[in-house]
Coordinates of C-alpha atoms in Angstrom, one line a residue:
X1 CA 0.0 0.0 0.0
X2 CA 1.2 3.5 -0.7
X3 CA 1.7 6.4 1.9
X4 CA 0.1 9.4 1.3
X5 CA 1.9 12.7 2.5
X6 CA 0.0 15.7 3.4
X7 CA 2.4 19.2 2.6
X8 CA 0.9 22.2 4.3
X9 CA 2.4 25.4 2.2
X10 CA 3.0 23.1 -1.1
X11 CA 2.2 25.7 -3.7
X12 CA 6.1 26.6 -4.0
X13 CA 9.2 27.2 -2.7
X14 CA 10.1 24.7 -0.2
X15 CA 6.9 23.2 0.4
X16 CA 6.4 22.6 -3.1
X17 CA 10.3 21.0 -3.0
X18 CA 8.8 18.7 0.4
X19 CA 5.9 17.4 -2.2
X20 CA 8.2 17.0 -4.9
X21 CA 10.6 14.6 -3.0
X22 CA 8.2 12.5 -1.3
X23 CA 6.5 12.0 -4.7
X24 CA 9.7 11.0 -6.2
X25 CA 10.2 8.6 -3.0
X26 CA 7.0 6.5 -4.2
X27 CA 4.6 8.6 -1.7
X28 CA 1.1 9.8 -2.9
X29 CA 0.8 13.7 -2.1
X30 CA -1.9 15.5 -1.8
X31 CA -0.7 19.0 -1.9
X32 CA -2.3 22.1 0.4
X33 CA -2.4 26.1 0.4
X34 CA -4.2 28.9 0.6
X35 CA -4.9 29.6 -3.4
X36 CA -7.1 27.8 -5.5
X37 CA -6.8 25.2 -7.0
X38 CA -6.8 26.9 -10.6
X39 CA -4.1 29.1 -9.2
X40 CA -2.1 25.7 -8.6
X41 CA -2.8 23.7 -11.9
X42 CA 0.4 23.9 -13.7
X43 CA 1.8 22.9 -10.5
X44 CA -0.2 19.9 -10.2
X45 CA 0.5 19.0 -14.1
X46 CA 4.5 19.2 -13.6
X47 CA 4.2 17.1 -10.5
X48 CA 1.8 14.4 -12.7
X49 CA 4.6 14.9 -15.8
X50 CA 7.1 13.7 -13.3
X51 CA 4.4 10.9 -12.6
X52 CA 3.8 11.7 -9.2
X53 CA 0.5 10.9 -8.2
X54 CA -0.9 14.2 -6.4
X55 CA -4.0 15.9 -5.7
X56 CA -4.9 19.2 -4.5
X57 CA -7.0 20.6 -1.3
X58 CA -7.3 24.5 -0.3
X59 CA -7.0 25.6 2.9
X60 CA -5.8 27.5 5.4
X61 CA -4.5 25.5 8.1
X62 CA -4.9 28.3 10.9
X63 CA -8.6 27.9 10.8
X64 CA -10.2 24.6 12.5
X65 CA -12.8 23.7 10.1
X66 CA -10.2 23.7 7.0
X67 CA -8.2 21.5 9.0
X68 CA -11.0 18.9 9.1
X69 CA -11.5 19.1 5.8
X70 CA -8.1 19.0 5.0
X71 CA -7.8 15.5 6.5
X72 CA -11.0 14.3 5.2
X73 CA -10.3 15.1 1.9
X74 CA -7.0 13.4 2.2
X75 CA -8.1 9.9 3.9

């Protein structure tokens, strides 16, 4: 069975570098931030040409209820 990884701040810089390795390390990722998802597309399309398997959840992770559906949408 594959892991999945949650990244919290994903959308770039070393977040995004976090998601990246743990893809490449045979983990499933599902990447979160703030922006939309539109806003995060071409990230998510490098990340699948690299064939990492990734999906994407906004949120903010100060705030309780995107917390819980942070998780939920990531079991």
């Amino acid at each position: 069975m594959k892991k999945t990884a949650l990244v919290t701040g994903a959308s770039r810089g070393i977040g995004l570098a976090i998601a990246r390795q743990l893809g490449r390390d045979g983990c499933r990722v599902m990447l979160c931030a703030t922006g939309t998802e539109e806003k995060n597309r071409q990230t998510l399309e490098n990340l699948r040409a690299e064939e990492i398997e990734c999906a994407y959840v906004q949120g903010d992770i100060s705030r309780s209820e995107d917390r819980i559906r942070i998780v939920e949408k990531t079991a």
